[in-house]
Short mmCIF file of C-alpha atoms and ligand atoms in Angstrom, two decimals:
data_model
loop_
_atom_site.label_atom_id
_atom_site.label_comp_id
_atom_site.label_asym_id
_atom_site.label_seq_id
_atom_site.Cartn_x
_atom_site.Cartn_y
_atom_site.Cartn_z
CA UNK A 1 27.15 -9.41 -2.75
CA UNK A 2 25.55 -6.46 -0.91
CA UNK A 3 23.35 -7.37 2.06
CA UNK A 4 19.62 -7.03 1.46
CA UNK A 5 18.62 -3.92 3.45
CA UNK A 6 15.12 -5.39 3.90
CA UNK A 7 16.44 -8.53 5.59
CA UNK A 8 15.84 -7.44 9.21
CA UNK A 9 12.27 -6.45 8.31
CA UNK A 10 11.57 -9.70 6.50
CA UNK A 11 12.90 -11.77 9.42
CA UNK A 12 10.93 -9.81 12.00
CA UNK A 13 7.77 -10.05 9.89
CA UNK A 14 8.16 -13.81 9.66
CA UNK A 15 9.27 -14.51 13.23
CA UNK A 16 6.42 -12.54 14.76
CA UNK A 17 3.59 -13.72 12.52
CA UNK A 18 3.15 -10.75 10.19
CA UNK A 19 4.13 -12.08 6.75
CA UNK A 20 5.04 -15.57 5.51
CA UNK A 21 6.16 -16.67 2.03
CA UNK A 22 3.17 -18.30 0.33
CA UNK A 23 2.99 -22.12 0.28
CA UNK A 24 6.35 -22.20 1.99
CA UNK A 25 6.35 -25.94 2.70
CA UNK A 26 6.47 -26.52 -1.07
CA UNK A 27 9.17 -23.90 -1.62
CA UNK A 28 7.32 -20.66 -2.33
CA UNK A 29 7.03 -19.75 -6.03
CA UNK A 30 8.10 -16.20 -5.10
CA UNK A 31 6.37 -12.83 -5.14
CA UNK A 32 3.41 -14.34 -3.30
CA UNK A 33 2.98 -13.79 0.43
CA UNK A 34 0.55 -14.68 3.20
CA UNK A 35 -0.29 -12.36 6.07
CA UNK A 36 -0.11 -14.07 9.46
CA UNK A 37 -2.14 -13.42 12.63
CA UNK A 38 -0.63 -9.99 13.37
CA UNK A 39 -0.09 -9.09 9.73
CA UNK A 40 -3.74 -9.49 8.88
CA UNK A 41 -4.73 -7.31 11.85
CA UNK A 42 -2.31 -4.57 10.84
CA UNK A 43 -3.42 -4.81 7.23
CA UNK A 44 -7.11 -4.66 8.19
CA UNK A 45 -6.43 -1.64 10.40
CA UNK A 46 -4.68 0.15 7.52
CA UNK A 47 -7.67 -0.60 5.30
CA UNK A 48 -10.08 0.69 7.93
CA UNK A 49 -8.00 3.84 8.36
CA UNK A 50 -8.03 4.43 4.58
CA UNK A 51 -11.75 3.70 4.30
CA UNK A 52 -12.67 6.03 7.17
CA UNK A 53 -10.38 8.79 5.89
CA UNK A 54 -11.73 8.52 2.34
CA UNK A 55 -15.35 7.35 2.59
CA UNK A 56 -16.55 8.06 6.12
CA UNK A 57 -15.33 11.64 6.46
CA UNK A 58 -16.12 12.73 2.90
CA UNK A 59 -19.82 13.02 2.25
CA UNK A 60 -19.09 12.99 -1.49
CA UNK A 61 -17.10 9.74 -1.58
CA UNK A 62 -18.86 6.38 -1.59
CA UNK A 63 -17.58 2.81 -1.66
CA UNK A 64 -17.72 -0.08 -4.10
CA UNK A 65 -16.67 -3.73 -4.16
CA UNK A 66 -16.56 -4.83 -7.79
CA UNK A 67 -15.71 -8.30 -9.08
CA UNK A 68 -12.18 -9.41 -9.90
CA UNK A 69 -13.19 -11.11 -13.16
CA UNK A 70 -14.84 -8.75 -15.59
CA UNK A 71 -15.90 -8.72 -19.22
CA UNK A 72 -12.68 -9.03 -21.26
CA UNK A 73 -13.64 -5.98 -23.35
CA UNK A 74 -13.06 -3.87 -20.25
CA UNK A 75 -9.33 -4.54 -20.62
CA UNK A 76 -9.37 -3.89 -24.34
CA UNK A 77 -10.98 -0.50 -23.68
CA UNK A 78 -8.60 0.35 -20.86
CA UNK A 79 -5.61 -0.38 -23.10
CA UNK A 80 -4.27 -3.21 -20.94
CA UNK A 81 -4.73 -5.96 -23.57
CA UNK A 82 -2.61 -4.09 -26.11
CA UNK A 83 -0.16 -2.25 -23.92
CA UNK A 84 0.24 -3.80 -20.46
CA UNK A 85 3.60 -5.45 -20.97
CA UNK A 86 6.91 -5.47 -19.20
CA UNK A 87 10.12 -5.44 -21.18
CA UNK A 88 13.06 -7.33 -19.79
CA UNK A 89 16.62 -8.41 -20.52
CA UNK A 90 18.83 -11.07 -19.01
CA UNK A 91 22.52 -10.76 -18.41
CA UNK A 92 23.85 -13.84 -20.24
CA UNK A 93 26.88 -14.04 -17.93
CA UNK A 94 25.17 -13.95 -14.54
CA UNK A 95 21.65 -15.02 -15.51
CA UNK A 96 20.25 -11.99 -13.68
CA UNK A 97 17.03 -10.50 -15.12
CA UNK A 98 16.15 -6.80 -15.25
CA UNK A 99 13.27 -4.67 -16.40
CA UNK A 100 14.40 -2.48 -19.29
CA UNK A 101 12.70 0.66 -17.92
CA UNK A 102 14.23 0.14 -14.47
CA UNK A 103 17.75 -0.08 -15.91
CA UNK A 104 17.30 3.11 -17.90
CA UNK A 105 15.59 4.99 -15.05
CA UNK A 106 18.45 4.09 -12.74
CA UNK A 107 20.92 5.56 -15.21
CA UNK A 108 18.80 8.72 -15.60
CA UNK A 109 18.77 9.16 -11.81
CA UNK A 110 22.57 8.79 -11.71
CA UNK A 111 23.07 11.35 -14.48
CA UNK A 112 20.77 13.79 -12.69
CA UNK A 113 22.66 13.32 -9.47
CA UNK A 114 25.88 14.21 -11.27
CA UNK A 115 24.23 17.33 -12.71
CA UNK A 116 24.38 15.99 -16.30
CA UNK A 117 20.97 17.36 -17.17
CA UNK A 118 21.20 17.23 -20.95
CA UNK A 119 22.36 13.64 -21.04
CA UNK A 120 19.61 12.68 -18.61
CA UNK A 121 17.00 14.43 -20.74
CA UNK A 122 18.22 12.76 -23.92
CA UNK A 123 18.06 9.35 -22.27
CA UNK A 124 14.58 10.09 -20.93
CA UNK A 125 13.45 10.85 -24.48
CA UNK A 126 14.91 7.57 -25.70
CA UNK A 127 13.09 5.72 -22.93
CA UNK A 128 9.81 7.40 -23.79
CA UNK A 129 10.20 6.60 -27.49
CA UNK A 130 11.09 2.97 -26.75
CA UNK A 131 8.12 2.45 -24.43
CA UNK A 132 5.54 4.25 -26.52
CA UNK A 133 6.59 2.38 -29.68
CA UNK A 134 7.03 -0.87 -27.71
CA UNK A 135 10.04 -1.45 -29.92
CA UNK A 136 12.25 -4.14 -28.37
CA UNK A 137 15.04 -3.78 -30.96
CA UNK A 138 15.30 -0.09 -30.23
CA UNK A 139 15.32 -0.86 -26.49
CA UNK A 140 18.35 -3.09 -26.97
CA UNK A 141 20.00 -0.32 -28.95
CA UNK A 142 19.35 2.14 -26.09
CA UNK A 143 21.14 -0.18 -23.65
CA UNK A 144 24.14 -0.68 -25.90
CA UNK A 145 24.41 2.89 -27.20
CA UNK A 146 24.37 4.30 -23.66
CA UNK A 147 26.61 1.59 -22.26
CA UNK A 148 24.01 0.63 -19.65
CA UNK A 149 25.31 -2.36 -17.75
CA UNK A 150 24.14 -4.82 -15.14
CA UNK A 151 24.20 -2.70 -11.95
CA UNK A 152 25.30 -5.71 -9.91
CA UNK A 153 28.00 -6.93 -12.30
CA UNK A 154 29.03 -4.07 -14.58
CA UNK A 155 32.17 -5.83 -15.73
CA UNK A 156 30.34 -8.97 -16.68
CA UNK A 157 27.51 -7.66 -18.79
CA UNK A 158 26.30 -9.34 -21.94
CA UNK A 159 22.63 -8.61 -22.65
CA UNK A 160 20.18 -10.95 -24.35
CA UNK A 161 17.74 -9.29 -26.79
CA UNK A 162 14.96 -7.34 -25.01
CA UNK A 163 11.76 -9.39 -24.73
CA UNK A 164 8.22 -8.48 -23.73
CA UNK A 165 5.83 -10.20 -21.44
CA UNK A 166 2.10 -9.75 -20.74
CA UNK A 167 1.47 -8.73 -17.16
CA UNK A 168 -2.16 -9.81 -16.98
CA UNK A 169 -2.99 -13.34 -15.88
CA UNK A 170 -5.33 -15.13 -18.24
CA UNK A 171 -8.09 -17.51 -17.27
CA UNK A 172 -11.28 -18.94 -18.79
CA UNK A 173 -14.83 -17.92 -18.11
CA UNK A 174 -17.18 -20.84 -18.79
CA UNK A 175 -16.25 -24.17 -20.38
CA UNK A 176 -16.02 -25.91 -23.75
CA UNK A 177 -16.86 -23.91 -26.87
CA UNK A 178 -18.55 -21.25 -24.75
CA UNK A 179 -15.38 -20.46 -22.83
CA UNK A 180 -13.99 -16.99 -23.26
CA UNK A 181 -10.57 -15.72 -22.27
CA UNK A 182 -10.78 -13.42 -19.29
CA UNK A 183 -8.19 -11.71 -17.13
CA UNK A 184 -7.58 -11.37 -13.43
CA UNK A 185 -7.83 -7.61 -12.96
CA UNK A 186 -4.45 -5.85 -12.90
CA UNK A 187 -5.98 -2.84 -11.11
CA UNK A 188 -9.21 -2.15 -9.25
CA UNK A 189 -9.89 1.16 -11.02
CA UNK A 190 -11.71 -0.25 -14.07
CA UNK A 191 -14.40 -1.77 -11.83
CA UNK A 192 -15.06 1.78 -10.67
CA UNK A 193 -15.18 3.29 -14.17
CA UNK A 194 -17.65 0.75 -15.54
CA UNK A 195 -19.91 1.31 -12.50
CA UNK A 196 -19.71 5.08 -12.69
CA UNK A 197 -23.37 5.64 -13.61
CA UNK A 198 -24.74 2.85 -11.37
CA UNK A 199 -23.03 4.42 -8.38
CA UNK A 200 -23.70 8.05 -9.26
CA UNK A 201 -27.41 7.41 -9.66
CA UNK A 202 -28.00 5.08 -6.71
CA UNK A 203 -25.88 7.11 -4.27
CA UNK A 204 -27.48 10.31 -5.68
CA UNK A 205 -24.10 11.98 -6.00
CA UNK A 206 -23.41 15.22 -7.82
CA UNK A 207 -20.09 16.05 -9.41
CA UNK A 208 -17.54 16.40 -7.86
CA UNK A 209 -17.72 13.03 -6.14
CA UNK A 210 -15.54 9.98 -5.63
CA UNK A 211 -15.82 6.20 -5.65
CA UNK A 212 -13.46 4.24 -3.41
CA UNK A 213 -12.55 0.60 -3.54
CA UNK A 214 -10.15 -1.78 -1.82
CA UNK A 215 -9.39 -5.09 -3.45
CA UNK A 216 -7.01 -7.60 -4.91
CA UNK A 217 -5.14 -6.97 -8.15
CA UNK A 218 -2.91 -9.38 -10.05
CA UNK A 219 0.17 -8.82 -12.18
CA UNK A 220 2.47 -11.52 -13.43
CA UNK A 221 5.53 -9.57 -12.33
CA UNK A 222 8.64 -11.02 -13.90
CA UNK A 223 11.21 -9.61 -11.61
CA UNK A 224 9.95 -10.11 -8.15
CA UNK A 225 12.28 -8.72 -5.53
CA UNK A 226 11.96 -6.59 -2.44
CA UNK A 227 9.45 -8.62 -0.46
CA UNK A 228 5.84 -7.33 -0.59
CA UNK A 229 6.89 -4.35 -2.75
CA UNK A 230 6.39 -6.29 -5.94
CA UNK A 231 3.97 -9.16 -5.73
CA UNK A 232 1.97 -11.12 -8.25
CA UNK A 233 -1.16 -10.87 -6.12
CA UNK A 234 -1.54 -7.68 -4.13
CA UNK A 235 -4.13 -5.26 -2.83
CA UNK A 236 -4.93 -1.76 -3.94
CA UNK A 237 -6.82 1.07 -2.26
CA UNK A 238 -8.05 3.23 -5.11
CA UNK A 239 -10.32 6.24 -5.36
CA UNK A 240 -11.50 7.85 -8.57
CA UNK A 241 -12.71 11.41 -8.13
CA UNK A 242 -15.08 12.53 -10.91
CA UNK A 243 -14.86 16.20 -11.75
CA UNK A 244 -15.87 18.86 -14.26
CA UNK A 245 -13.56 19.10 -17.28
CA UNK A 246 -11.04 21.86 -16.73
CA UNK A 247 -10.85 21.43 -12.95
CA UNK A 248 -8.15 18.75 -13.22
CA UNK A 249 -5.24 20.69 -11.79
CA UNK A 250 -7.26 22.09 -8.90
CA UNK A 251 -8.38 18.64 -7.70
CA UNK A 252 -5.01 17.08 -8.46
CA UNK A 253 -3.36 19.49 -6.00
CA UNK A 254 -6.04 18.90 -3.37
CA UNK A 255 -5.69 15.13 -3.50
CA UNK A 256 -1.92 15.28 -3.44
CA UNK A 257 -2.06 17.28 -0.21
CA UNK A 258 -4.75 15.13 1.38
CA UNK A 259 -2.93 11.91 0.65
CA UNK A 260 0.30 13.25 2.11
CA UNK A 261 -1.57 14.22 5.28
CA UNK A 262 -2.91 10.66 5.54
CA UNK A 263 0.63 9.28 5.82
CA UNK A 264 1.89 11.99 8.16
CA UNK A 265 -1.06 11.62 10.56
CA UNK A 266 0.03 8.10 11.49
CA UNK A 267 3.58 9.15 12.17
CA UNK A 268 5.45 8.86 8.85
CA UNK A 269 7.87 11.79 9.05
CA UNK A 270 7.70 14.41 6.32
CA UNK A 271 11.35 13.91 5.35
CA UNK A 272 10.70 10.24 4.60
CA UNK A 273 8.00 11.11 2.06
CA UNK A 274 8.53 12.67 -1.30
CA UNK A 275 6.47 13.55 -4.33
CA UNK A 276 8.02 12.41 -7.58
CA UNK A 277 6.57 13.55 -10.92
CA UNK A 278 6.35 10.77 -13.52
CA UNK A 279 9.21 10.66 -16.00
CA UNK A 280 6.89 9.86 -18.87
CA UNK A 281 3.23 10.92 -18.80
CA UNK A 282 0.65 8.75 -20.55
CA UNK A 283 -0.62 10.63 -23.61
CA UNK A 284 -4.06 11.20 -22.04
CA UNK A 285 -2.80 12.23 -18.59
CA UNK A 286 -2.72 15.85 -17.46
CA UNK A 287 -0.48 15.21 -14.47
CA UNK A 288 0.90 12.25 -12.54
CA UNK A 289 3.05 11.92 -9.46
CA UNK A 290 4.13 9.13 -7.15
CA UNK A 291 4.20 9.41 -3.40
CA UNK A 292 7.44 7.74 -2.39
CA UNK A 293 8.57 6.54 1.01
CA UNK A 294 12.19 6.20 2.06
CA UNK A 295 12.57 2.47 2.64
CA UNK A 296 15.86 0.99 3.89
CA UNK A 297 16.79 0.50 0.21
CA UNK A 298 15.88 4.08 -0.75
CA UNK A 299 12.84 6.04 -1.95
CA UNK A 300 10.21 3.83 -3.63
CA UNK A 301 6.67 4.40 -4.88
CA UNK A 302 3.83 3.56 -2.52
CA UNK A 303 1.00 5.47 -4.17
CA UNK A 304 0.24 7.11 -7.50
CA UNK A 305 -1.87 10.23 -8.00
CA UNK A 306 -3.02 10.74 -11.55
CA UNK A 307 -5.12 13.27 -13.41
CA UNK A 308 -6.52 10.93 -16.08
CA UNK A 309 -8.78 13.40 -17.96
CA UNK A 310 -11.87 11.63 -19.37
CA UNK A 311 -9.78 8.95 -21.03
CA UNK A 312 -11.19 5.89 -19.24
CA UNK A 313 -14.87 6.84 -19.33
CA UNK A 314 -14.61 7.88 -22.99
CA UNK A 315 -12.96 4.61 -23.93
CA UNK A 316 -15.64 2.58 -22.12
CA UNK A 317 -18.29 4.68 -23.82
CA UNK A 318 -16.71 3.91 -27.18
CA UNK A 319 -16.16 0.20 -26.57
CA UNK A 320 -19.49 -0.55 -24.88
CA UNK A 321 -21.65 1.75 -26.99
CA UNK A 322 -23.30 2.96 -23.75
CA UNK A 323 -23.37 6.62 -22.81
CA UNK A 324 -21.30 7.40 -19.73
CA UNK A 325 -22.21 11.03 -19.35
CA UNK A 326 -23.29 13.21 -16.52
CA UNK A 327 -25.88 15.97 -16.73
CA UNK A 328 -24.61 18.92 -14.73
CA UNK A 329 -27.74 20.75 -13.61
CA UNK A 330 -25.78 23.83 -12.52
CA UNK A 331 -24.19 24.21 -15.94
CA UNK A 332 -27.21 22.79 -17.77
CA UNK A 333 -24.98 20.58 -19.90
CA UNK A 334 -23.88 16.96 -20.25
CA UNK A 335 -20.29 15.86 -20.33
CA UNK A 336 -17.99 12.88 -19.75
CA UNK A 337 -16.43 13.70 -16.38
CA UNK A 338 -12.70 13.96 -15.88
CA UNK A 339 -10.99 11.93 -13.16
CA UNK A 340 -8.29 12.43 -10.57
CA UNK A 341 -7.32 9.11 -9.02
CA UNK A 342 -5.42 8.18 -5.90
CA UNK A 343 -4.03 4.67 -6.18
CA UNK A 344 -2.22 3.22 -3.17
CA UNK A 345 -0.73 -0.25 -2.90
CA UNK A 346 -1.86 -1.66 0.43
CA UNK A 347 1.11 -4.02 0.72
CA UNK A 348 3.62 -1.26 0.01
CA UNK A 349 1.87 0.99 2.54
CA UNK A 350 2.00 -1.91 5.00
CA UNK A 351 5.73 -2.25 4.39
CA UNK A 352 6.31 1.49 4.78
CA UNK A 353 4.43 1.56 8.09
CA UNK A 354 6.16 -1.59 9.30
CA UNK A 355 9.55 -0.26 8.26
CA UNK A 356 8.97 3.09 9.98
CA UNK A 357 7.80 1.38 13.17
CA UNK A 358 10.51 -1.26 13.60
CA UNK A 359 13.01 0.10 16.08
CA UNK A 360 15.92 -1.39 18.00
CA UNK A 361 16.40 0.54 21.22
CA UNK A 362 19.51 0.46 23.39
CA UNK A 363 18.48 0.19 27.02
CA UNK A 364 21.83 0.57 28.74
CA UNK A 365 23.87 -2.20 30.34
CA UNK A 366 24.36 -3.72 26.89
CA UNK A 367 20.67 -4.57 26.68
CA UNK A 368 18.38 -3.73 23.83
CA UNK A 369 14.75 -4.16 22.92
CA UNK A 370 12.98 -4.51 19.59
CA UNK A 371 9.85 -2.44 19.49
CA UNK A 372 7.31 -1.91 16.75
CA UNK A 373 6.26 1.70 17.26
CA UNK A 374 3.02 1.55 15.32
CA UNK A 375 0.38 4.23 15.72
CA UNK A 376 -1.91 2.71 18.41
CA UNK A 377 -4.90 2.79 16.04
CA UNK A 378 -3.03 0.51 13.63
CA UNK A 379 -1.54 -1.89 16.20
CA UNK A 380 -2.68 -5.51 15.73
CA UNK A 381 -3.29 -5.98 19.46
CA UNK A 382 -4.38 -2.91 21.37
CA UNK A 383 -4.22 -4.20 24.93
CA UNK A 384 -2.39 -7.10 26.55
CA UNK A 385 -3.63 -8.20 29.96
CA UNK A 386 -1.23 -9.96 32.32
CA UNK A 387 -1.62 -11.33 35.84
CA UNK A 388 1.72 -10.75 37.59
CA UNK A 389 1.79 -14.38 38.76
CA UNK A 390 -0.27 -17.46 37.97
CA UNK A 391 -1.78 -17.82 41.45
CA UNK A 392 -3.56 -16.18 44.40
CA UNK A 393 -6.58 -15.14 42.34
CA UNK A 394 -4.62 -12.83 40.02
CA UNK A 395 -5.44 -14.80 36.82
CA UNK A 396 -9.16 -14.66 37.67
CA UNK A 397 -9.04 -10.91 38.20
CA UNK A 398 -7.05 -10.46 34.99
CA UNK A 399 -9.57 -12.55 33.03
CA UNK A 400 -12.37 -10.32 34.36
CA UNK A 401 -10.63 -7.28 32.86
CA UNK A 402 -9.82 -9.09 29.62
CA UNK A 403 -13.47 -10.15 29.29
CA UNK A 404 -14.60 -6.59 29.78
CA UNK A 405 -12.22 -5.08 27.19
CA UNK A 406 -12.24 -7.72 24.45
CA UNK A 407 -15.67 -6.65 23.22
CA UNK A 408 -14.23 -3.30 22.32
CA UNK A 409 -10.60 -3.88 21.38
CA UNK A 410 -8.32 -6.63 20.12
CA UNK A 411 -6.96 -7.88 23.44
CA UNK A 412 -4.49 -10.56 24.40
CA UNK A 413 -4.40 -12.50 27.65
CA UNK A 414 -1.12 -14.02 28.73
CA UNK A 415 0.21 -15.50 31.97
CA UNK A 416 3.24 -17.49 30.77
CA UNK A 417 6.85 -16.33 31.47
CA UNK A 418 8.14 -13.41 33.50
CA UNK A 419 6.39 -10.09 33.16
CA UNK A 420 9.51 -8.62 31.49
CA UNK A 421 9.46 -11.25 28.75
CA UNK A 422 5.77 -10.73 28.20
CA UNK A 423 6.37 -6.97 27.78
CA UNK A 424 9.16 -7.65 25.26
CA UNK A 425 7.00 -9.98 23.20
CA UNK A 426 4.29 -7.35 22.96
CA UNK A 427 6.83 -4.61 22.19
CA UNK A 428 7.90 -6.72 19.21
CA UNK A 429 4.36 -6.93 17.79
CA UNK A 430 3.57 -3.31 18.60
CA UNK A 431 0.98 -3.66 21.40
CA UNK A 432 0.67 -0.09 22.69
CA UNK A 433 -0.77 -0.85 26.13
CA UNK A 434 -0.13 -3.60 28.66
CA UNK A 435 -2.23 -3.93 31.78
CA UNK A 436 -0.76 -5.81 34.74
CA UNK A 437 -2.79 -7.14 37.61
CA UNK A 438 -0.80 -7.50 40.84
CA UNK A 439 -1.43 -7.99 44.55
CA UNK A 440 -2.38 -4.35 45.01
CA UNK A 441 -5.18 -4.88 42.47
CA UNK A 442 -6.85 -7.28 44.92
CA UNK A 443 -6.72 -4.59 47.60
CA UNK A 444 -7.78 -1.44 45.77
CA UNK A 445 -8.90 -2.43 42.25
CA UNK A 446 -6.05 -0.56 40.61
CA UNK A 447 -3.85 -1.96 37.82
CA UNK A 448 -0.70 -0.76 36.06
CA UNK A 449 -1.03 0.57 32.53
CA UNK A 450 2.28 0.40 30.62
CA UNK A 451 3.00 2.52 27.60
CA UNK A 452 4.94 0.68 24.86
CA UNK A 453 7.06 3.62 23.72
CA UNK A 454 8.00 5.26 27.02
CA UNK A 455 7.82 2.01 29.04
CA UNK A 456 6.31 4.22 31.78
CA UNK A 457 3.75 2.58 34.03
CA UNK A 458 0.97 4.34 35.85
CA UNK A 459 -1.54 3.01 38.33
CA UNK A 460 -5.09 3.42 37.28
CA UNK A 461 -8.43 2.31 38.73
CA UNK A 462 -10.17 -0.51 36.87
CA UNK A 463 -13.27 1.64 36.42
CA UNK A 464 -11.27 4.29 34.60
CA UNK A 465 -9.58 1.85 32.23
CA UNK A 466 -12.12 1.80 29.46
CA UNK A 467 -12.49 5.56 29.29
CA UNK A 468 -8.73 5.96 29.30
CA UNK A 469 -8.25 3.51 26.46
CA UNK A 470 -11.04 5.18 24.50
CA UNK A 471 -9.10 8.44 24.72
CA UNK A 472 -5.82 6.84 23.67
CA UNK A 473 -7.40 4.96 20.78
CA UNK A 474 -9.67 7.71 19.51
CA UNK A 475 -10.46 7.63 15.78
CA UNK A 476 -11.83 11.17 15.84
CA UNK A 477 -8.51 12.73 16.85
CA UNK A 478 -6.75 10.91 14.02
CA UNK A 479 -9.35 11.52 11.32
CA UNK A 480 -9.58 15.24 12.05
CA UNK A 481 -5.95 15.48 10.92
CA UNK A 482 -6.58 14.08 7.45
CA UNK A 483 -9.46 16.09 5.99
P1 LIG B 501 5.64 0.05 -10.49
O1 LIG B 501 6.12 1.13 -11.42
O2 LIG B 501 6.39 -0.01 -9.20
O3 LIG B 501 5.47 -1.27 -11.17
P2 LIG B 501 3.06 1.06 -11.06
O4 LIG B 501 3.37 2.50 -11.34
O5 LIG B 501 2.85 0.13 -12.20
O6 LIG B 501 4.17 0.47 -10.06
P3 LIG B 501 0.34 1.54 -10.46
O7 LIG B 501 -0.18 0.84 -11.65
O8 LIG B 501 0.31 3.05 -10.45
O9 LIG B 501 1.81 1.02 -10.11
O10 LIG B 501 -0.41 0.95 -9.18
C1 LIG B 501 -0.75 1.73 -8.05
C2 LIG B 501 -0.09 1.21 -6.80
O11 LIG B 501 -0.26 -0.20 -6.68
C3 LIG B 501 1.40 1.44 -6.76
O12 LIG B 501 1.70 2.73 -6.26
C4 LIG B 501 1.87 0.36 -5.81
O13 LIG B 501 1.77 0.81 -4.46
C5 LIG B 501 0.88 -0.75 -6.02
N1 LIG B 501 1.46 -1.84 -6.83
C6 LIG B 501 1.61 -1.88 -8.17
N2 LIG B 501 2.17 -3.04 -8.54
C7 LIG B 501 2.39 -3.75 -7.41
C8 LIG B 501 2.93 -5.04 -7.13
N3 LIG B 501 3.34 -5.83 -8.10
N4 LIG B 501 3.01 -5.45 -5.84
C9 LIG B 501 2.59 -4.65 -4.83
N5 LIG B 501 2.04 -3.44 -5.04
C10 LIG B 501 1.95 -2.98 -6.30
#
């Protein structure tokens, strides 16, 4: 069987305290993960970067933190109760399970690669028909008619009938006869739509404006592979941008560009990002693309950008009986605003950043080092402070510096092991700067500042340290690149 290309990433993430399988001591149920001490820092830094880039620098975007459990009618209106299903088949011979749409999409991609455009188009139409009609018998027919086999065992393929499965987790609100069935939200966006007027009025926003939210979402994913790519509990960073009807394409292009800049500004190379139009557009959507990142296993979606027209607000208006309109004083008319949304999966973005950063460097003499080349702003620990040795007053001096810097940055004090080993440990978790206090420090108050990527060390006076770090860890320089 082919080696899992994510394996080195998964091992590094576990060994260095970034990501652990959930409830591991009981044998993790799968597709659930916990973020360890460095993982949670990196994740929080990604969230802060997103929040600053979206909310702080845009005067017309404001934040929201809506509840995970909502009125069940929300999900009826959004279409999730009736249409949020996955369709899957099992290979009777190997027991392996696949999503129907994934199998067909894989075949379409292969046909396109071979230049068989017509065949690809015909298959795409069959996929669209099958999904829009939610017809499992027809889905089975599509697999058989097109001789679509188990990609891992093509010679041993015998499909079960296609079955469907609700992706939303159900729970109860209240108890006894009063209990009603509710759902754990499968996306954060609906919390934004139902608060549209509350936010618009209280934040005194005029169209165009956006509402941003970061929060947990839940999907009972059936086929959970590829680490944090497909989880049952994950986090989304979503922004709905409310616009005048007819301006959909204009804002769609703007947000596509801005979101790409956000990834590039933290060092994701252009050639590892690609924009992929959706194969099948929802009937209400004007346009939809995915931003994909080239993971070790190939290009995969990390964010969706969708022009959703006024579908969601209109549906909530219809189902709640409450008007969700905006009076445009410039046009002197009321309308249900249209929406362009940017919907990023925090865990997939985390994995993309982690994957891009993890580097094995050959140092000569058969030696190598593992270094996590994260953008310094995202690094879990910004500064590690080391006394060269554990004696002669060096630890005390080092503690003084640590105590000065820790109020500003995530710092780490360490005196165990040789200095080389301490550097390596911090390379592996991505600490961009290490400060070493040595005998010369006691004489002239200078320390060495080591750069993670170049491994260069320079001597710098203690009094200049803070200003120097402020320059190297400057939010302004980064954020100016993303507007
Ligand atoms: P996919 O086709 O891969 O299932 P999707 O198109 O259903 O994803 P969206 O509903 O557009 O995803 O959700 C927006 C973002 O949320 C995705 O781009 C992805 O980054 C993230 N996301 C969706 N499902 C999961 C999941 N199960 N685990 C982790 N992240 C997810």
